[in-house]
XYZ file of C-alpha atoms in Angstrom:
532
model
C -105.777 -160.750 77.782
C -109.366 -159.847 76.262
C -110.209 -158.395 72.884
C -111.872 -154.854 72.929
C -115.755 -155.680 71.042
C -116.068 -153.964 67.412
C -118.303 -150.998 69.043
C -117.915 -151.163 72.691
C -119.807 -148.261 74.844
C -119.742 -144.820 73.078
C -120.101 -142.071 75.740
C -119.756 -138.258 75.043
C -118.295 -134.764 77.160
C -120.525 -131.766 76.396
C -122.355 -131.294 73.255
C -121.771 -134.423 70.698
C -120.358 -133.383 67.571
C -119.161 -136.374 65.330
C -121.514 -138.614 67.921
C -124.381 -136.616 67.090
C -127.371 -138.896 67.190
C -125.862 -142.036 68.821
C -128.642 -141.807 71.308
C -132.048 -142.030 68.721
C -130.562 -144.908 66.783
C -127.310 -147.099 66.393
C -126.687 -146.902 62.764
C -127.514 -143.671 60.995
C -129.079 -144.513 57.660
C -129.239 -141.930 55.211
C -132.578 -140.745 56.288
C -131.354 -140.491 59.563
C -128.354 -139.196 59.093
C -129.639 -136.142 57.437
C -132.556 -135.270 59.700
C -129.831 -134.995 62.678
C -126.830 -133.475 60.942
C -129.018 -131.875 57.941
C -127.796 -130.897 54.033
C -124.168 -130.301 53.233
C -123.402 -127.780 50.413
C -120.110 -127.998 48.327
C -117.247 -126.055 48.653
C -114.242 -125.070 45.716
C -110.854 -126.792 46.604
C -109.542 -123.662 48.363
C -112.256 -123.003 50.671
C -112.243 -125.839 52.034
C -108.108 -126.112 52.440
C -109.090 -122.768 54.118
C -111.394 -124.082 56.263
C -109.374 -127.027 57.648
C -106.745 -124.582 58.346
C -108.748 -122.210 60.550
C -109.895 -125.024 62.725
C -106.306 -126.592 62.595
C -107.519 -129.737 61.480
C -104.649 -132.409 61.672
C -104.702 -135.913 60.711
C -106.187 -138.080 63.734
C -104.726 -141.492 62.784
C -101.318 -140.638 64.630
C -99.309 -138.805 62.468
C -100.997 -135.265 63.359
C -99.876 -133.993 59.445
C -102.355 -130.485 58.789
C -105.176 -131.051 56.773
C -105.008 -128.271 54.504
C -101.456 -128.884 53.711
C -102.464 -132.232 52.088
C -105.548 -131.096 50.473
C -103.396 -128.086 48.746
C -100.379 -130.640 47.981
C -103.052 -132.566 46.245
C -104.467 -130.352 44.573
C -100.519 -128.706 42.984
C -99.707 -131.523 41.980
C -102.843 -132.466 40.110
C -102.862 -129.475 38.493
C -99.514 -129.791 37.371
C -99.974 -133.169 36.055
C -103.490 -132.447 34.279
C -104.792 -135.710 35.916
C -107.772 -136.365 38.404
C -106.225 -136.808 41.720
C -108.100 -139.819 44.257
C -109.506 -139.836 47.181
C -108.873 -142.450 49.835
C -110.285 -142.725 53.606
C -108.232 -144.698 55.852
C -110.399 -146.662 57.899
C -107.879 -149.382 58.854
C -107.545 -149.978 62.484
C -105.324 -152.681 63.440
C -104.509 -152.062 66.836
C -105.812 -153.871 69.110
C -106.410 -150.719 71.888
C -108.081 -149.085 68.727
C -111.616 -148.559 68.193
C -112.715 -145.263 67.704
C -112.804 -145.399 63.461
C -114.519 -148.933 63.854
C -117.131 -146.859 65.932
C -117.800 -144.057 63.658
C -117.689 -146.561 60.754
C -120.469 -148.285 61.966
C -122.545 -146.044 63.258
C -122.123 -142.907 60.891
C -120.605 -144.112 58.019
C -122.263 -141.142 55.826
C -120.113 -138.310 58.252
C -117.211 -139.975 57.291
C -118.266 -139.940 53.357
C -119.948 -136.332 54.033
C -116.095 -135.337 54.305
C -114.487 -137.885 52.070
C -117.242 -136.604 49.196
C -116.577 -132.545 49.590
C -113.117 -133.267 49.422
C -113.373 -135.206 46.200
C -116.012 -132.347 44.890
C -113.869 -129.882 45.549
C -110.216 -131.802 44.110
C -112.320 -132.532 41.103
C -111.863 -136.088 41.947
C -113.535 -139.157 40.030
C -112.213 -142.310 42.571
C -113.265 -142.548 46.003
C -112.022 -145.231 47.608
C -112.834 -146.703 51.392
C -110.189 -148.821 53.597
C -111.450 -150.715 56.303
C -110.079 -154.518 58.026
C -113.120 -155.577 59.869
C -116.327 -157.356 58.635
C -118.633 -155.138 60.689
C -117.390 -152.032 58.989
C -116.912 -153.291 55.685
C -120.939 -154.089 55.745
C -121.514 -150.990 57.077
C -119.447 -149.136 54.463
C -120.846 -150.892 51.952
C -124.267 -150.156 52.706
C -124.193 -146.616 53.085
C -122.336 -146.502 49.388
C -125.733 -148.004 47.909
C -127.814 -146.222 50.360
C -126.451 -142.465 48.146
C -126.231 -145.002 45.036
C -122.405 -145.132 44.848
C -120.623 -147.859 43.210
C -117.538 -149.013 41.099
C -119.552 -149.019 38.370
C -118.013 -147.538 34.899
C -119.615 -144.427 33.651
C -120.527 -143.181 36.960
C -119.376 -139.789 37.389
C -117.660 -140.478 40.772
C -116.363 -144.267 41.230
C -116.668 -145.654 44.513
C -114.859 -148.477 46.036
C -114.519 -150.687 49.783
C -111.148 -152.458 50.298
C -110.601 -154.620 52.767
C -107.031 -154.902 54.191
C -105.890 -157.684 57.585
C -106.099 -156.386 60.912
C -102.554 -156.007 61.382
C -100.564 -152.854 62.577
C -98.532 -152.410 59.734
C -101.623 -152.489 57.510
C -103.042 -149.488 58.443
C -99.988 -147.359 57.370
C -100.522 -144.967 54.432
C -98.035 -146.415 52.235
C -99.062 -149.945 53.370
C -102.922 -148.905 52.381
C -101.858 -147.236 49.208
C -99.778 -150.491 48.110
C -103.311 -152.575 49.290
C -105.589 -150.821 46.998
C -103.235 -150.780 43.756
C -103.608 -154.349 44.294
C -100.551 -155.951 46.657
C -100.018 -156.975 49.884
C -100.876 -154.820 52.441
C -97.345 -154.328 53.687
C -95.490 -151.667 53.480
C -93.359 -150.895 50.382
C -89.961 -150.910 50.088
C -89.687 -147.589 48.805
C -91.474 -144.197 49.992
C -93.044 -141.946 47.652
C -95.527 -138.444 48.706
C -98.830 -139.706 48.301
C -99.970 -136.251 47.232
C -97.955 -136.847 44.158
C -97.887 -140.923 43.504
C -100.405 -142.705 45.249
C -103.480 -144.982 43.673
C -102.505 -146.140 40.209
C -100.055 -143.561 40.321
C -102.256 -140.652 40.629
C -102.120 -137.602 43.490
C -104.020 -138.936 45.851
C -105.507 -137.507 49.160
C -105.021 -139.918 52.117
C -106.556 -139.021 55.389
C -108.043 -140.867 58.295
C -111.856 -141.638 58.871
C -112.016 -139.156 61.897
C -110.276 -136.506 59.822
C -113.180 -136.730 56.862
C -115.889 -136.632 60.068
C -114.417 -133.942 61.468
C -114.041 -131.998 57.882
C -117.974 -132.327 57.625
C -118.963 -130.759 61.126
C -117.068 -128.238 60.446
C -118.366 -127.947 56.843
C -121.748 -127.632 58.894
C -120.476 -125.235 61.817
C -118.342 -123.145 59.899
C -114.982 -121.999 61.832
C -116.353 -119.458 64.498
C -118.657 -122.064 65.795
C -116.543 -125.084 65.601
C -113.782 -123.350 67.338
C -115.790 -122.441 70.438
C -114.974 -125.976 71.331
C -111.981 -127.026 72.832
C -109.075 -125.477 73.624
C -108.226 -122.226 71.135
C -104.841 -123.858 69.996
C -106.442 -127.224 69.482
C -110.169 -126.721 68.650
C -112.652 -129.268 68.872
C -113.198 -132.645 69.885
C -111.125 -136.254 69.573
C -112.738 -139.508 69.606
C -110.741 -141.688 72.563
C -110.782 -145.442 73.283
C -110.383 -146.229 76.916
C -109.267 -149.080 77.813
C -107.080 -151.347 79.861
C -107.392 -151.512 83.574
C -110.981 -149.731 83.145
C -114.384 -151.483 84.241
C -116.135 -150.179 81.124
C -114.108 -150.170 77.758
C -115.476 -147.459 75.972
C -115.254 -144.644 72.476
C -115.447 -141.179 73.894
C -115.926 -138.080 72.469
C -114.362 -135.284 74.452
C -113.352 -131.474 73.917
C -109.798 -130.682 74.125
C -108.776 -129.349 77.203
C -110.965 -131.924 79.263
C -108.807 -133.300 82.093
C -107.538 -136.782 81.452
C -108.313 -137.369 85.029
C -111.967 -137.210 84.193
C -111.827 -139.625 81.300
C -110.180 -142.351 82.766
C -113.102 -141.958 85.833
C -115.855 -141.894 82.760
C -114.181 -144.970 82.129
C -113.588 -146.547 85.561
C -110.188 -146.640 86.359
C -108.162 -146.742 89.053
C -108.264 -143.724 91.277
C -104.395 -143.583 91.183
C -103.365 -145.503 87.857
C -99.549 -146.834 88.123
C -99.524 -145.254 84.978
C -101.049 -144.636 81.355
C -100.153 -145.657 77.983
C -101.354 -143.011 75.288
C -100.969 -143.203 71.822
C -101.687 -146.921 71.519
C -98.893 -149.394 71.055
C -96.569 -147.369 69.406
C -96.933 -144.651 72.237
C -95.792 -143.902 75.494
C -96.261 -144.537 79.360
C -97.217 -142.054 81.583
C -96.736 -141.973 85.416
C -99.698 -141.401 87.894
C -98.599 -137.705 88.542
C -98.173 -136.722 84.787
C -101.455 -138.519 84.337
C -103.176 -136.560 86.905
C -101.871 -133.089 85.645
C -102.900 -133.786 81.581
C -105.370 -132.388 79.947
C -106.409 -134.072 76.536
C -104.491 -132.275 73.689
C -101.394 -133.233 71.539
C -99.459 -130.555 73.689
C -100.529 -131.520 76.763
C -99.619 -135.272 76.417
C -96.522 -134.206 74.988
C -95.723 -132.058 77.214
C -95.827 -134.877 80.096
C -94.081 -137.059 78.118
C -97.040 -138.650 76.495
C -98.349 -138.958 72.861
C -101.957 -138.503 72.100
C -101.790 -140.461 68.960
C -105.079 -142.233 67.550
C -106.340 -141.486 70.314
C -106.143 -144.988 72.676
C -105.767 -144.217 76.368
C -104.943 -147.283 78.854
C -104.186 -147.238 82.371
C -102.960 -150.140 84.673
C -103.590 -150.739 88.249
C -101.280 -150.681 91.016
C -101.614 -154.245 91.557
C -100.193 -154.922 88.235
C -96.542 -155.881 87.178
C -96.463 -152.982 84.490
C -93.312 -154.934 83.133
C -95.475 -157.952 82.873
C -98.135 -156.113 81.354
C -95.639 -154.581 78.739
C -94.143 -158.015 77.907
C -97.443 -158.950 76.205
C -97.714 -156.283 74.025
C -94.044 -156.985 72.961
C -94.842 -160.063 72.164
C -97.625 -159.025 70.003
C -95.510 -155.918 68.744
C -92.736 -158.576 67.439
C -95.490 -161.021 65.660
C -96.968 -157.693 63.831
C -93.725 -157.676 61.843
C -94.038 -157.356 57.884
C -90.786 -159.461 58.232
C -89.303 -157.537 55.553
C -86.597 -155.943 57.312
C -83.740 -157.406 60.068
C -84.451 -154.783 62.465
C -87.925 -155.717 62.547
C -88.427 -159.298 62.231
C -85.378 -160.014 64.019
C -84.949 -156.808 66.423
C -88.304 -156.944 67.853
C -88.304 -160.349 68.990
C -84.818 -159.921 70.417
C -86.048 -157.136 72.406
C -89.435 -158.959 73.304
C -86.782 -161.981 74.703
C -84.794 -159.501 76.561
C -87.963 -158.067 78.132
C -88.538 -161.601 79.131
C -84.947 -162.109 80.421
C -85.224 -159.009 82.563
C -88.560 -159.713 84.014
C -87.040 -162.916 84.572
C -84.417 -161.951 86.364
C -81.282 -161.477 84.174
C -80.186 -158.637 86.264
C -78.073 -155.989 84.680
C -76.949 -157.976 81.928
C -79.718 -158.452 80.034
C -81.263 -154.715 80.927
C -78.190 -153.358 78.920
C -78.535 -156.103 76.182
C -82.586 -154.861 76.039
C -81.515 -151.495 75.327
C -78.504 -152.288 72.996
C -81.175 -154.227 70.853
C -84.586 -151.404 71.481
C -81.323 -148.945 70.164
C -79.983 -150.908 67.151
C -83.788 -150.741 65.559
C -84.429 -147.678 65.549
C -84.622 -145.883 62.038
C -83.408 -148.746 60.475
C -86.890 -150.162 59.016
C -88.860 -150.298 56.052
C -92.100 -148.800 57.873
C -92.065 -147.197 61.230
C -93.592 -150.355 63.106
C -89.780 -150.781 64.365
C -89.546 -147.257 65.556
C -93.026 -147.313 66.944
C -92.031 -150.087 68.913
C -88.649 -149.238 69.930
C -90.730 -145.924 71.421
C -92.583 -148.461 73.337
C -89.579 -150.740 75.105
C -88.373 -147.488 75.795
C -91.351 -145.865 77.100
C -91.355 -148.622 79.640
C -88.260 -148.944 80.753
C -88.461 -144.707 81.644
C -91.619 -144.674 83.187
C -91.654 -147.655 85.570
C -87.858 -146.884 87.333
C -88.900 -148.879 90.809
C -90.391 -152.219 89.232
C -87.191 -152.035 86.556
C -85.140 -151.881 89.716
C -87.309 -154.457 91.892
C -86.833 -156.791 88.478
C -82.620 -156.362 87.702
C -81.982 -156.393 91.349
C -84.005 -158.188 93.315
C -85.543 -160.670 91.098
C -89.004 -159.296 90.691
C -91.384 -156.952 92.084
C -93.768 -159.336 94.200
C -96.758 -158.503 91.458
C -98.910 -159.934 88.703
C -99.692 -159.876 85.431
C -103.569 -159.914 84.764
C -102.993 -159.606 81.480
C -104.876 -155.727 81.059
C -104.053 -154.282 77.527
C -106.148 -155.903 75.049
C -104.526 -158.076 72.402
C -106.847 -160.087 69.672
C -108.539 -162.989 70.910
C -108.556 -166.479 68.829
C -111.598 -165.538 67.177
C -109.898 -162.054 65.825
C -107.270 -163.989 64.529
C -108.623 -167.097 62.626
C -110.872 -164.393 61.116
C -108.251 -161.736 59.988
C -107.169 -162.844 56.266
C -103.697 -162.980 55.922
C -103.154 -162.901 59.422
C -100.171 -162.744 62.055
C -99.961 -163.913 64.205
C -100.626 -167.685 62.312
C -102.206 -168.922 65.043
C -99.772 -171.173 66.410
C -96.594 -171.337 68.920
C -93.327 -172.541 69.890
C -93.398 -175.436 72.744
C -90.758 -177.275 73.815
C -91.124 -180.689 76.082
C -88.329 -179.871 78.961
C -88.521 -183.848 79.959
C -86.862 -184.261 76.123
C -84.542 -181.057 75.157
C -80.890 -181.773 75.787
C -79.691 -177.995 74.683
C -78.521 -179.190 71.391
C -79.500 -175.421 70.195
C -79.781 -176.321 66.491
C -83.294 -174.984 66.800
C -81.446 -171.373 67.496
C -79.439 -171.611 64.352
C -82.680 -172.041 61.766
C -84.926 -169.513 63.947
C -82.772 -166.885 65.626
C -85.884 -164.370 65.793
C -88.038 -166.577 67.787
C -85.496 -169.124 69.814
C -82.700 -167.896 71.209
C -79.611 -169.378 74.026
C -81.033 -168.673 77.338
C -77.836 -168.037 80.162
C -77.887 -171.698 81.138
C -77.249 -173.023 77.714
C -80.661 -174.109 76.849
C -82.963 -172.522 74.252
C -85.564 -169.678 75.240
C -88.716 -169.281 73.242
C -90.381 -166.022 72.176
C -94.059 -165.924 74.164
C -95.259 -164.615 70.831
C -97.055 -166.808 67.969
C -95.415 -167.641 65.075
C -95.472 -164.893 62.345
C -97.277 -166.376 59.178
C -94.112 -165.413 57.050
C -91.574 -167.117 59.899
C -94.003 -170.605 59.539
C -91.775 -172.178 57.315
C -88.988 -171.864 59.168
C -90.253 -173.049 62.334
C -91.596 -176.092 60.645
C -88.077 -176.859 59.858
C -86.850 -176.348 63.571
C -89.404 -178.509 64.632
C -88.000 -181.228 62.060
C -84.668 -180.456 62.833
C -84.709 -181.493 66.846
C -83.059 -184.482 67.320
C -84.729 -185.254 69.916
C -87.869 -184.394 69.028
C -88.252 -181.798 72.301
C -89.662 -178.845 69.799
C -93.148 -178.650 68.705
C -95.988 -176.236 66.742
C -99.119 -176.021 68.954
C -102.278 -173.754 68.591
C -101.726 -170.517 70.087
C -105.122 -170.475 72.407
C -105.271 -170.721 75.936
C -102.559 -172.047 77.575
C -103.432 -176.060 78.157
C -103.231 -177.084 82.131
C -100.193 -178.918 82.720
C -100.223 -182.383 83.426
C -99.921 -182.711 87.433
C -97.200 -185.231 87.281
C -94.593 -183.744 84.923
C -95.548 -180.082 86.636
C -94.462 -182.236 89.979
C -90.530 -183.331 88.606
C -89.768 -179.516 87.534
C -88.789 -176.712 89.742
C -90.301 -173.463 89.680
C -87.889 -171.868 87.430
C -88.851 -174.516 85.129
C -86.481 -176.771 85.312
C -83.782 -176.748 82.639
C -81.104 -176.766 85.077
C -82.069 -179.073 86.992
C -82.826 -181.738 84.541
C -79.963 -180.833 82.270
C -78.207 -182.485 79.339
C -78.363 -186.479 79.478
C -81.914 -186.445 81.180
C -83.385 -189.402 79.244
């Protein structure tokens, strides 16, 4: 697995709009900034709710909600309170497929204010605050505050604020953000409120995604008529994409809607004839190669081919790939992401990341039905939607990849590898990330030791479970920094000292002797109980 870089390759389809001036400079400074995109006038609250509907601009972190329908919501329920609503920009991006925010972060931070600033002009708004989780943006962010001499200063007519939250998935949802910049973890809360009406120290408060704000001030520029001559009529514009994957050249795009997805992925270098593509990220869903050849890039078009456009993340996988294999790593990652605040997450997922394993492994029939007993039992039962998200995903997979599923229950396996495509955070990404999970370590156990006590099963069901031949099964994932305890305590509990915490890096070379006295399936039969 490799980790995507902060800002990888940005490339653009027809005339740049939010990428405007990527090719004079790589950071656009104020000065900058300016002389390409030029002045911005202000706009009253309803002219601009206006404008963001006749453009249909929709939130482009995921969720899709209409722009103008927050801005107005906002704007009620200020009124009705007689308080100053907030503004916040979501510039959290936590999955690891993601990079598109990071990219405009970076390089045009004052697009993404542009839009965040006529929103709070026109709200009446007197708190601006800016969410981001990595170190390149935060600097960035920072920078171009003081570069328009914004700060949190008192007695400043608008207040402006950075926030940094972990680069974790469930960081970067809106409730999760909101409960980060009142001041507490950023996990998701245990109850749900409308942002519009309690959000940042309990005032209305307009949340919307980096993208969205850039996208607000183009068309701020353009005007409707003109920004709508791009794209398709039903979904004008452009979306920023990350391609990655099985691609030669990870890469940001920006692209008109309507562009075939065909042509992307080639921008991109992929496969001729991908196996299939995952769209929407982590918490999306799997194409096949013919739906992937027939899409065209647009929320209806990937939904209508059973795809979800998402934030935007786009990864194919090459027919040489075990696309089970592939999808077992992003379980594993999926099930470490948990907030572990919630059984169906922190123990669902990993139960369904095992099963995975157990089918891949070849548990036949059997454990394909106990996969999608477990990917079923999740679903809508969570604090946050990370569980559903990933359910999505386990199910995704199973759907879209019918012939491997079949190769794997009935024959054993499909004959293929796992290279290991979809990019996960590398050891660097994770000793950086504050507060991070996974904690950087993981579940070994020495085979020439265990005698299939299974008290290690009892204290850490998520993560160690009773494989079919009576001896325990570990979770590929690292240890969740709020399951660390608890594995400690496994690891003391062993009698025979079989169970251990290592780093999570590379995987270490085995030692050629011991690799000599197991079998390939790794040799807990074999050696069974009583080996001394």
């Amino acid at each position: 697995m490799t980790a995507l870089p902060d800002v990888p390759e940005v490339r653009v389809i027809g005339l740049p709009h939010l990428t405007q001036g990527f090719d004079l400079v790589e950071r656009l400074d104020l000065p900058m900034h300016l002389k390409v995109h030029g002045p911005l006038e202000a706009m009253t609250g309803e002219r601009l709710a206006q404008l963001a509907e006749h453009i249909s601009l929709t939130g482009r972190g995921g969720a899709g909600f209409p722009f103008h329908k927050k801005l107005r919501a906002v704007a009620n329920s200020a009124i009705k309170k007689g308080v100053r609503p907030v503004v916040v920009v979501n510039g959290s991006e936590g999955e690891p497929p993601c990079r598109k925010d990071t990219v405009m972060l970076n390089r045009a931070p004052h697009l993404i204010l542009d839009g965040a600033l006529l929103a709070a002009e026109a709200l009446g708004a007197r708190t601006l605050v800016v969410v981001v989780t990595r170190n390149s943006t935060e600097v960035s962010i920072r920078a171009a505050l003081a570069e328009r001499g914004l700060s949190d200063r008192r007695g400043q007519q608008l207040r402006a604020r950075v926030v940094r939250t972990p680069e974790r998935m469930v960081s970067g949802a809106g409730a999760s953000v909101i409960r980060a910049v009142n001041g507490g973890p950023a996990l998701p809360p245990g109850r749900s409120a409308r942002t519009s009406d309690s959000g940042v120290a309990g005032l209305p408060t307009l949340l919307s995604n980096a993208e969205t704000f850039a996208q607000l001030a183009v068309a701020a520029r353009f005007g409707a008529r003109r920004y709508n001559h791009t794209g398709l009529e039903d979904e004008p514009g452009t979306v920023m994409l990350t391609i990655s994957g099985a691609v030669a050249r990870p890469m940001v795009i920006e692209a008109p809607t309507g562009v075939p997805l065909p042509y992307v992925l080639q921008m991109a270098g992929a496969p001729p004839v991908p196996q299939g593509v995952l769209t929407g990220g982590y918490h999306g869903n799997w194409m096949d190669s013919t739906a992937a050849h027939e899409a065209v890039i647009s929320k209806a078009s990937f939904s209508a081919y059973g795809g979800a456009l998402g934030a935007g993340a786009i990864l194919p996988i090459g027919p040489e790939s075990c696309p089970l294999g592939e999808a077992l790593h992003v379980a594993n990652w999926l099930a470490a992401e948990t907030a572990g605040q919630c059984g169906p997450c922190y123990r669902g997922l990993p139960a369904a990341a095992g099963g995975l394993s157990d089918v891949i492994n070849g548990g036949g029939q059997a454990a394909l039905e106990a996969l999608r007993m477990v990917t079923q039992a999740v679903k809508g039962r969570g604090v946050c939607h990370h569980p559903d998200g990933s359910a999505r995903f386990f199910a995704s997979t199973l759907s879209a990849f019918t012939d491997d599923l079949a190769a794997h229950v009935l024959h054993g396996g499909c004959g293929r590898e796992t290279f290991g495509v979809l990019p996960l955070p590398g050891p660097e990404q994770e000793e950086a990330a504050e507060e991070s999970i996974p904690s950087g370590e993981k579940l070994v156990i020495d085979w020439t030791l265990c005698e299939g006590h299974l008290l290690c099963t009892d204290v850490l069901p998520e993560l160690i479970r009773k494989a079919p031949d009576g001896f325990p099964a570990l979770s590929d994932a690292s240890v969740p920094s709020h399951l660390k305890a608890r594995a400690e305590r496994a690891v003391a509990r062993c009698p025979e000292l079989a169970l251990r915490l290592e780093p999570s890096g590379p995987p270490r070379p085995a030692k050629p002797a011991a690799r000599a006295e197991l079998p390939p399936g790794g040799g807990r039969k074999a050696l069974g109980p009583g080996r001394g």
